[in-house]
mmCIF file of N, CA and C in Angstrom:
data_model
loop_
_atom_site.group_PDB
_atom_site.id
_atom_site.type_symbol
_atom_site.label_atom_id
_atom_site.label_comp_id
_atom_site.label_asym_id
_atom_site.label_seq_id
_atom_site.Cartn_x
_atom_site.Cartn_y
_atom_site.Cartn_z
ATOM 1 N N UNK A 1 53.661 59.141 21.571
ATOM 2 C CA UNK A 1 54.605 59.228 22.669
ATOM 3 C C UNK A 1 53.963 58.633 23.933
ATOM 4 N N UNK A 2 54.612 57.650 24.483
ATOM 5 C CA UNK A 2 54.091 56.967 25.658
ATOM 6 C C UNK A 2 54.687 57.566 26.926
ATOM 7 N N UNK A 3 53.831 58.024 27.804
ATOM 8 C CA UNK A 3 54.301 58.602 29.061
ATOM 9 C C UNK A 3 54.396 57.563 30.172
ATOM 10 N N UNK A 4 53.482 56.601 30.148
ATOM 11 C CA UNK A 4 53.339 55.722 31.295
ATOM 12 C C UNK A 4 53.835 54.299 31.074
ATOM 13 N N UNK A 5 54.254 53.956 29.862
ATOM 14 C CA UNK A 5 54.740 52.605 29.613
ATOM 15 C C UNK A 5 55.953 52.630 28.700
ATOM 16 N N UNK A 6 56.686 51.505 28.700
ATOM 17 C CA UNK A 6 57.838 51.338 27.819
ATOM 18 C C UNK A 6 57.575 50.132 26.936
ATOM 19 N N UNK A 7 57.813 50.277 25.640
ATOM 20 C CA UNK A 7 57.574 49.192 24.691
ATOM 21 C C UNK A 7 58.876 48.876 23.981
ATOM 22 N N UNK A 8 59.295 47.614 24.047
ATOM 23 C CA UNK A 8 60.492 47.170 23.339
ATOM 24 C C UNK A 8 60.150 45.950 22.510
ATOM 25 N N UNK A 9 60.892 45.773 21.426
ATOM 26 C CA UNK A 9 60.655 44.641 20.539
ATOM 27 C C UNK A 9 61.993 44.031 20.151
ATOM 28 N N UNK A 10 62.135 42.724 20.404
ATOM 29 C CA UNK A 10 63.349 41.998 20.059
ATOM 30 C C UNK A 10 62.981 40.608 19.575
ATOM 31 N N UNK A 11 63.510 40.206 18.438
ATOM 32 C CA UNK A 11 63.323 38.864 17.886
ATOM 33 C C UNK A 11 61.850 38.472 17.791
ATOM 34 N N UNK A 12 60.999 39.390 17.396
ATOM 35 C CA UNK A 12 59.583 39.095 17.240
ATOM 36 C C UNK A 12 58.788 39.047 18.532
ATOM 37 N N UNK A 13 59.417 39.365 19.654
ATOM 38 C CA UNK A 13 58.727 39.380 20.943
ATOM 39 C C UNK A 13 58.607 40.836 21.398
ATOM 40 N N UNK A 14 57.397 41.257 21.672
ATOM 41 C CA UNK A 14 57.139 42.623 22.133
ATOM 42 C C UNK A 14 56.955 42.583 23.647
ATOM 43 N N UNK A 15 57.668 43.465 24.350
ATOM 44 C CA UNK A 15 57.551 43.553 25.805
ATOM 45 C C UNK A 15 57.049 44.946 26.149
ATOM 46 N N UNK A 16 55.914 45.012 26.842
ATOM 47 C CA UNK A 16 55.331 46.279 27.273
ATOM 48 C C UNK A 16 55.347 46.297 28.795
ATOM 49 N N UNK A 17 56.033 47.291 29.370
ATOM 50 C CA UNK A 17 56.162 47.400 30.818
ATOM 51 C C UNK A 17 55.477 48.690 31.266
ATOM 52 N N UNK A 18 54.511 48.568 32.185
ATOM 53 C CA UNK A 18 53.781 49.726 32.711
ATOM 54 C C UNK A 18 54.514 50.250 33.945
ATOM 55 N N UNK A 19 55.606 50.938 33.738
ATOM 56 C CA UNK A 19 56.459 51.393 34.839
ATOM 57 C C UNK A 19 55.871 52.586 35.604
ATOM 58 N N UNK A 20 55.400 53.569 34.892
ATOM 59 C CA UNK A 20 55.003 54.815 35.537
ATOM 60 C C UNK A 20 53.498 54.974 35.699
ATOM 61 N N UNK A 21 52.747 53.916 35.450
ATOM 62 C CA UNK A 21 51.293 54.027 35.573
ATOM 63 C C UNK A 21 50.878 54.332 37.004
ATOM 64 N N UNK A 22 51.526 53.692 37.959
ATOM 65 C CA UNK A 22 51.199 53.912 39.365
ATOM 66 C C UNK A 22 51.467 55.356 39.788
ATOM 67 N N UNK A 23 52.457 55.998 39.194
ATOM 68 C CA UNK A 23 52.800 57.370 39.574
ATOM 69 C C UNK A 23 51.867 58.411 38.951
ATOM 70 N N UNK A 24 51.079 58.011 37.967
ATOM 71 C CA UNK A 24 50.187 58.958 37.303
ATOM 72 C C UNK A 24 49.123 59.522 38.225
ATOM 73 N N UNK A 25 48.536 58.666 39.047
ATOM 74 C CA UNK A 25 47.443 59.104 39.919
ATOM 75 C C UNK A 25 47.902 60.055 41.037
ATOM 76 N N UNK A 26 49.012 59.782 41.732
ATOM 77 C CA UNK A 26 49.459 60.756 42.739
ATOM 78 C C UNK A 26 49.867 62.105 42.136
ATOM 79 N N UNK A 27 50.399 62.080 40.913
ATOM 80 C CA UNK A 27 50.754 63.346 40.264
ATOM 81 C C UNK A 27 49.495 64.153 39.974
ATOM 82 N N UNK A 28 48.449 63.496 39.506
ATOM 83 C CA UNK A 28 47.176 64.189 39.265
ATOM 84 C C UNK A 28 46.646 64.772 40.570
ATOM 85 N N UNK A 29 46.700 63.996 41.641
ATOM 86 C CA UNK A 29 46.216 64.467 42.939
ATOM 87 C C UNK A 29 47.038 65.662 43.434
ATOM 88 N N UNK A 30 48.357 65.607 43.278
ATOM 89 C CA UNK A 30 49.221 66.715 43.715
ATOM 90 C C UNK A 30 48.922 67.986 42.921
ATOM 91 N N UNK A 31 48.725 67.857 41.610
ATOM 92 C CA UNK A 31 48.393 69.028 40.804
ATOM 93 C C UNK A 31 47.025 69.582 41.178
ATOM 94 N N UNK A 32 46.095 68.709 41.506
ATOM 95 C CA UNK A 32 44.764 69.140 41.933
ATOM 96 C C UNK A 32 44.852 69.951 43.228
ATOM 97 N N UNK A 33 45.581 69.419 44.208
ATOM 98 C CA UNK A 33 45.727 70.117 45.491
ATOM 99 C C UNK A 33 46.451 71.441 45.292
ATOM 100 N N UNK A 34 47.479 71.449 44.464
ATOM 101 C CA UNK A 34 48.222 72.680 44.176
ATOM 102 C C UNK A 34 47.298 73.737 43.578
ATOM 103 N N UNK A 35 46.518 73.333 42.585
ATOM 104 C CA UNK A 35 45.635 74.298 41.930
ATOM 105 C C UNK A 35 44.510 74.757 42.845
ATOM 106 N N UNK A 36 44.008 73.860 43.654
ATOM 107 C CA UNK A 36 42.864 74.196 44.489
ATOM 108 C C UNK A 36 43.246 75.089 45.665
ATOM 109 N N UNK A 37 44.351 74.764 46.337
ATOM 110 C CA UNK A 37 44.693 75.492 47.558
ATOM 111 C C UNK A 37 45.729 76.600 47.357
ATOM 112 N N UNK A 38 46.643 76.423 46.429
ATOM 113 C CA UNK A 38 47.669 77.449 46.212
ATOM 114 C C UNK A 38 47.180 78.480 45.201
ATOM 115 N N UNK A 39 46.706 77.998 44.060
ATOM 116 C CA UNK A 39 46.225 78.931 43.036
ATOM 117 C C UNK A 39 44.792 79.395 43.305
ATOM 118 N N UNK A 40 44.078 78.670 44.172
ATOM 119 C CA UNK A 40 42.694 78.975 44.539
ATOM 120 C C UNK A 40 41.780 79.073 43.310
ATOM 121 N N UNK A 41 41.952 78.097 42.440
ATOM 122 C CA UNK A 41 41.162 78.074 41.220
ATOM 123 C C UNK A 41 40.587 76.677 40.993
ATOM 124 N N UNK A 42 39.307 76.490 41.318
ATOM 125 C CA UNK A 42 38.703 75.171 41.113
ATOM 126 C C UNK A 42 38.637 74.768 39.645
ATOM 127 N N UNK A 43 38.517 75.733 38.747
ATOM 128 C CA UNK A 43 38.454 75.419 37.328
ATOM 129 C C UNK A 43 39.773 74.822 36.845
ATOM 130 N N UNK A 44 40.881 75.386 37.285
ATOM 131 C CA UNK A 44 42.198 74.853 36.917
ATOM 132 C C UNK A 44 42.401 73.482 37.558
ATOM 133 N N UNK A 45 41.909 73.292 38.778
ATOM 134 C CA UNK A 45 42.034 72.008 39.461
ATOM 135 C C UNK A 45 41.293 70.911 38.688
ATOM 136 N N UNK A 46 40.092 71.206 38.254
ATOM 137 C CA UNK A 46 39.319 70.235 37.479
ATOM 138 C C UNK A 46 39.997 69.986 36.127
ATOM 139 N N UNK A 47 40.560 71.019 35.537
ATOM 140 C CA UNK A 47 41.270 70.857 34.257
ATOM 141 C C UNK A 47 42.468 69.923 34.419
ATOM 142 N N UNK A 48 43.203 70.030 35.538
ATOM 143 C CA UNK A 48 44.330 69.120 35.791
ATOM 144 C C UNK A 48 43.856 67.669 35.884
ATOM 145 N N UNK A 49 42.737 67.448 36.547
ATOM 146 C CA UNK A 49 42.203 66.091 36.670
ATOM 147 C C UNK A 49 41.811 65.550 35.298
ATOM 148 N N UNK A 50 41.103 66.337 34.529
ATOM 149 C CA UNK A 50 40.648 65.885 33.210
ATOM 150 C C UNK A 50 41.832 65.610 32.290
ATOM 151 N N UNK A 51 42.795 66.516 32.254
ATOM 152 C CA UNK A 51 43.973 66.323 31.397
ATOM 153 C C UNK A 51 44.759 65.090 31.830
ATOM 154 N N UNK A 52 44.947 64.909 33.123
ATOM 155 C CA UNK A 52 45.678 63.745 33.617
ATOM 156 C C UNK A 52 44.994 62.439 33.276
ATOM 157 N N UNK A 53 43.680 62.384 33.476
ATOM 158 C CA UNK A 53 42.947 61.164 33.153
ATOM 159 C C UNK A 53 42.918 60.890 31.655
ATOM 160 N N UNK A 54 42.842 61.941 30.849
ATOM 161 C CA UNK A 54 42.890 61.762 29.392
ATOM 162 C C UNK A 54 44.236 61.181 28.975
ATOM 163 N N UNK A 55 45.322 61.655 29.569
ATOM 164 C CA UNK A 55 46.643 61.113 29.243
ATOM 165 C C UNK A 55 46.763 59.644 29.638
ATOM 166 N N UNK A 56 46.238 59.287 30.793
ATOM 167 C CA UNK A 56 46.291 57.884 31.233
ATOM 168 C C UNK A 56 45.457 57.002 30.308
ATOM 169 N N UNK A 57 44.244 57.428 29.980
ATOM 170 C CA UNK A 57 43.376 56.644 29.100
ATOM 171 C C UNK A 57 43.990 56.533 27.710
ATOM 172 N N UNK A 58 44.580 57.606 27.214
ATOM 173 C CA UNK A 58 45.207 57.582 25.882
ATOM 174 C C UNK A 58 46.332 56.566 25.823
ATOM 175 N N UNK A 59 47.182 56.521 26.849
ATOM 176 C CA UNK A 59 48.279 55.563 26.870
ATOM 177 C C UNK A 59 47.773 54.134 26.992
ATOM 178 N N UNK A 60 46.743 53.915 27.810
ATOM 179 C CA UNK A 60 46.203 52.561 27.964
ATOM 180 C C UNK A 60 45.528 52.092 26.678
ATOM 181 N N UNK A 61 44.821 52.983 25.992
ATOM 182 C CA UNK A 61 44.151 52.606 24.748
ATOM 183 C C UNK A 61 45.128 52.325 23.625
ATOM 184 N N UNK A 62 46.303 52.948 23.673
ATOM 185 C CA UNK A 62 47.295 52.746 22.626
ATOM 186 C C UNK A 62 47.783 51.296 22.581
ATOM 187 N N UNK A 63 47.819 50.637 23.721
ATOM 188 C CA UNK A 63 48.308 49.262 23.762
ATOM 189 C C UNK A 63 47.185 48.235 23.938
ATOM 190 N N UNK A 64 45.969 48.678 24.222
ATOM 191 C CA UNK A 64 44.872 47.757 24.531
ATOM 192 C C UNK A 64 44.538 46.838 23.360
ATOM 193 N N UNK A 65 44.497 47.356 22.154
ATOM 194 C CA UNK A 65 44.161 46.532 20.994
ATOM 195 C C UNK A 65 45.182 45.440 20.744
ATOM 196 N N UNK A 66 46.444 45.803 20.853
ATOM 197 C CA UNK A 66 47.525 44.839 20.650
ATOM 198 C C UNK A 66 47.482 43.726 21.705
ATOM 199 N N UNK A 67 47.220 44.112 22.940
ATOM 200 C CA UNK A 67 47.142 43.132 24.031
ATOM 201 C C UNK A 67 45.922 42.231 23.846
ATOM 202 N N UNK A 68 44.801 42.793 23.450
ATOM 203 C CA UNK A 68 43.586 42.017 23.236
ATOM 204 C C UNK A 68 43.776 40.987 22.121
ATOM 205 N N UNK A 69 44.403 41.387 21.009
ATOM 206 C CA UNK A 69 44.642 40.470 19.897
ATOM 207 C C UNK A 69 45.595 39.347 20.302
ATOM 208 N N UNK A 70 46.643 39.678 21.061
ATOM 209 C CA UNK A 70 47.599 38.663 21.496
ATOM 210 C C UNK A 70 46.949 37.675 22.458
ATOM 211 N N UNK A 71 46.066 38.154 23.316
ATOM 212 C CA UNK A 71 45.376 37.270 24.253
ATOM 213 C C UNK A 71 44.450 36.322 23.506
ATOM 214 N N UNK A 72 43.772 36.817 22.482
ATOM 215 C CA UNK A 72 42.873 35.971 21.702
ATOM 216 C C UNK A 72 43.652 34.908 20.929
ATOM 217 N N UNK A 73 44.863 35.241 20.497
ATOM 218 C CA UNK A 73 45.690 34.295 19.743
ATOM 219 C C UNK A 73 46.482 33.366 20.662
ATOM 220 N N UNK A 74 46.446 33.607 21.966
ATOM 221 C CA UNK A 74 47.190 32.768 22.906
ATOM 222 C C UNK A 74 48.675 33.078 22.940
ATOM 223 N N UNK A 75 49.035 34.307 22.592
ATOM 224 C CA UNK A 75 50.445 34.689 22.564
ATOM 225 C C UNK A 75 50.800 35.733 23.615
ATOM 226 N N UNK A 76 50.027 35.820 24.677
ATOM 227 C CA UNK A 76 50.232 36.846 25.697
ATOM 228 C C UNK A 76 50.615 36.210 27.024
ATOM 229 N N UNK A 77 51.668 36.772 27.634
ATOM 230 C CA UNK A 77 52.075 36.384 28.976
ATOM 231 C C UNK A 77 52.091 37.646 29.821
ATOM 232 N N UNK A 78 51.409 37.607 30.973
ATOM 233 C CA UNK A 78 51.339 38.767 31.862
ATOM 234 C C UNK A 78 52.037 38.418 33.166
ATOM 235 N N UNK A 79 52.869 39.350 33.656
ATOM 236 C CA UNK A 79 53.525 39.139 34.947
ATOM 237 C C UNK A 79 53.574 40.469 35.687
ATOM 238 N N UNK A 80 53.838 40.402 36.973
ATOM 239 C CA UNK A 80 53.957 41.611 37.785
ATOM 240 C C UNK A 80 52.632 42.075 38.337
ATOM 241 N N UNK A 81 52.669 43.267 38.919
ATOM 242 C CA UNK A 81 51.494 43.835 39.555
ATOM 243 C C UNK A 81 51.312 45.283 39.103
ATOM 244 N N UNK A 82 50.076 45.677 38.927
ATOM 245 C CA UNK A 82 49.782 47.048 38.505
ATOM 246 C C UNK A 82 50.113 48.047 39.605
ATOM 247 N N UNK A 83 50.097 47.621 40.863
ATOM 248 C CA UNK A 83 50.291 48.528 41.985
ATOM 249 C C UNK A 83 51.662 48.378 42.629
ATOM 250 N N UNK A 84 52.652 47.882 41.902
ATOM 251 C CA UNK A 84 53.983 47.681 42.453
ATOM 252 C C UNK A 84 55.014 48.451 41.637
ATOM 253 N N UNK A 85 55.900 49.164 42.323
ATOM 254 C CA UNK A 85 56.987 49.864 41.630
ATOM 255 C C UNK A 85 58.170 48.942 41.376
ATOM 256 N N UNK A 86 58.376 47.953 42.257
ATOM 257 C CA UNK A 86 59.503 47.035 42.104
ATOM 258 C C UNK A 86 59.234 45.946 41.075
ATOM 259 N N UNK A 87 57.984 45.551 40.931
ATOM 260 C CA UNK A 87 57.611 44.487 40.007
ATOM 261 C C UNK A 87 56.443 44.973 39.148
ATOM 262 N N UNK A 88 56.708 45.867 38.174
ATOM 263 C CA UNK A 88 55.607 46.453 37.405
ATOM 264 C C UNK A 88 54.946 45.434 36.478
ATOM 265 N N UNK A 89 53.711 45.718 36.113
ATOM 266 C CA UNK A 89 52.974 44.826 35.211
ATOM 267 C C UNK A 89 53.684 44.801 33.862
ATOM 268 N N UNK A 90 53.925 43.584 33.375
ATOM 269 C CA UNK A 90 54.649 43.388 32.125
ATOM 270 C C UNK A 90 53.838 42.483 31.217
ATOM 271 N N UNK A 91 53.627 42.930 29.989
ATOM 272 C CA UNK A 91 52.973 42.130 28.967
ATOM 273 C C UNK A 91 54.046 41.666 27.997
ATOM 274 N N UNK A 92 54.105 40.360 27.746
ATOM 275 C CA UNK A 92 55.051 39.794 26.783
ATOM 276 C C UNK A 92 54.221 39.161 25.665
ATOM 277 N N UNK A 93 54.371 39.722 24.462
ATOM 278 C CA UNK A 93 53.620 39.262 23.302
ATOM 279 C C UNK A 93 54.604 38.621 22.339
ATOM 280 N N UNK A 94 54.355 37.376 22.007
ATOM 281 C CA UNK A 94 55.276 36.697 21.102
ATOM 282 C C UNK A 94 54.807 35.304 20.781
ATOM 283 N N UNK A 95 55.695 34.360 20.985
ATOM 284 C CA UNK A 95 55.374 32.976 20.678
ATOM 285 C C UNK A 95 54.221 32.493 21.551
ATOM 286 N N UNK A 96 53.512 31.478 21.074
ATOM 287 C CA UNK A 96 52.395 30.956 21.875
ATOM 288 C C UNK A 96 52.854 30.538 23.265
ATOM 289 N N UNK A 97 51.985 30.751 24.226
ATOM 290 C CA UNK A 97 52.297 30.438 25.617
ATOM 291 C C UNK A 97 52.349 28.930 25.782
ATOM 292 N N UNK A 98 53.417 28.457 26.384
ATOM 293 C CA UNK A 98 53.557 27.026 26.655
ATOM 294 C C UNK A 98 52.999 26.747 28.038
ATOM 295 N N UNK A 99 52.118 25.794 28.095
ATOM 296 C CA UNK A 99 51.533 25.418 29.378
ATOM 297 C C UNK A 99 52.509 24.533 30.123
ATOM 298 N N UNK A 100 52.599 24.743 31.423
ATOM 299 C CA UNK A 100 53.483 23.918 32.247
ATOM 300 C C UNK A 100 52.880 22.542 32.426
ATOM 301 N N UNK A 101 53.721 21.556 32.306
ATOM 302 C CA UNK A 101 53.274 20.200 32.568
ATOM 303 C C UNK A 101 53.569 19.888 34.015
ATOM 304 N N UNK A 102 52.812 19.004 34.554
ATOM 305 C CA UNK A 102 53.041 18.638 35.932
ATOM 306 C C UNK A 102 51.733 18.401 36.644
ATOM 307 N N UNK A 103 51.838 18.377 37.930
ATOM 308 C CA UNK A 103 50.685 18.110 38.757
ATOM 309 C C UNK A 103 49.707 19.274 38.711
ATOM 310 N N UNK A 104 48.434 19.010 38.447
ATOM 311 C CA UNK A 104 47.465 20.113 38.464
ATOM 312 C C UNK A 104 47.258 20.611 39.886
ATOM 313 N N UNK A 105 46.863 21.839 39.982
ATOM 314 C CA UNK A 105 46.599 22.411 41.311
ATOM 315 C C UNK A 105 45.431 21.693 41.955
ATOM 316 N N UNK A 106 45.611 21.361 43.204
ATOM 317 C CA UNK A 106 44.530 20.681 43.909
ATOM 318 C C UNK A 106 43.650 21.700 44.614
ATOM 319 N N UNK A 107 42.398 21.363 44.749
ATOM 320 C CA UNK A 107 41.464 22.240 45.434
ATOM 321 C C UNK A 107 41.580 21.975 46.936
ATOM 322 N N UNK A 108 41.278 22.996 47.711
ATOM 323 C CA UNK A 108 41.322 22.846 49.159
ATOM 324 C C UNK A 108 40.191 21.929 49.615
ATOM 325 N N UNK A 109 40.505 21.101 50.572
ATOM 326 C CA UNK A 109 39.495 20.189 51.088
ATOM 327 C C UNK A 109 38.618 20.894 52.119
ATOM 328 N N UNK A 110 37.373 20.517 52.112
ATOM 329 C CA UNK A 110 36.455 21.044 53.127
ATOM 330 C C UNK A 110 36.572 20.194 54.371
ATOM 331 N N UNK A 111 36.580 20.820 55.496
ATOM 332 C CA UNK A 111 36.685 20.085 56.767
ATOM 333 C C UNK A 111 35.381 20.034 57.465
#
């Protein structure tokens, strides 16, 4: 069960969107503050941090192997930003990535 990402598959193309990853860290912080100051229990506060980080690592590891294999095969396209709610990080795994033809990027000139 994925808490922090959504995985869809259509026509041999897998799309993984990390929608709720950014919200994981503030939730952990809020639970920590709640446990520390309201419940006055540092042990429970540390337990919230450990459980939250384990859930985040578990979700990231679930897709890491698939993403690594697709990148090695040249079938991975990444878009978006990890720290954006409007444009979340999206991994598209499918057909080989087509390189754009056209003018190569020029380097900045030194003055």
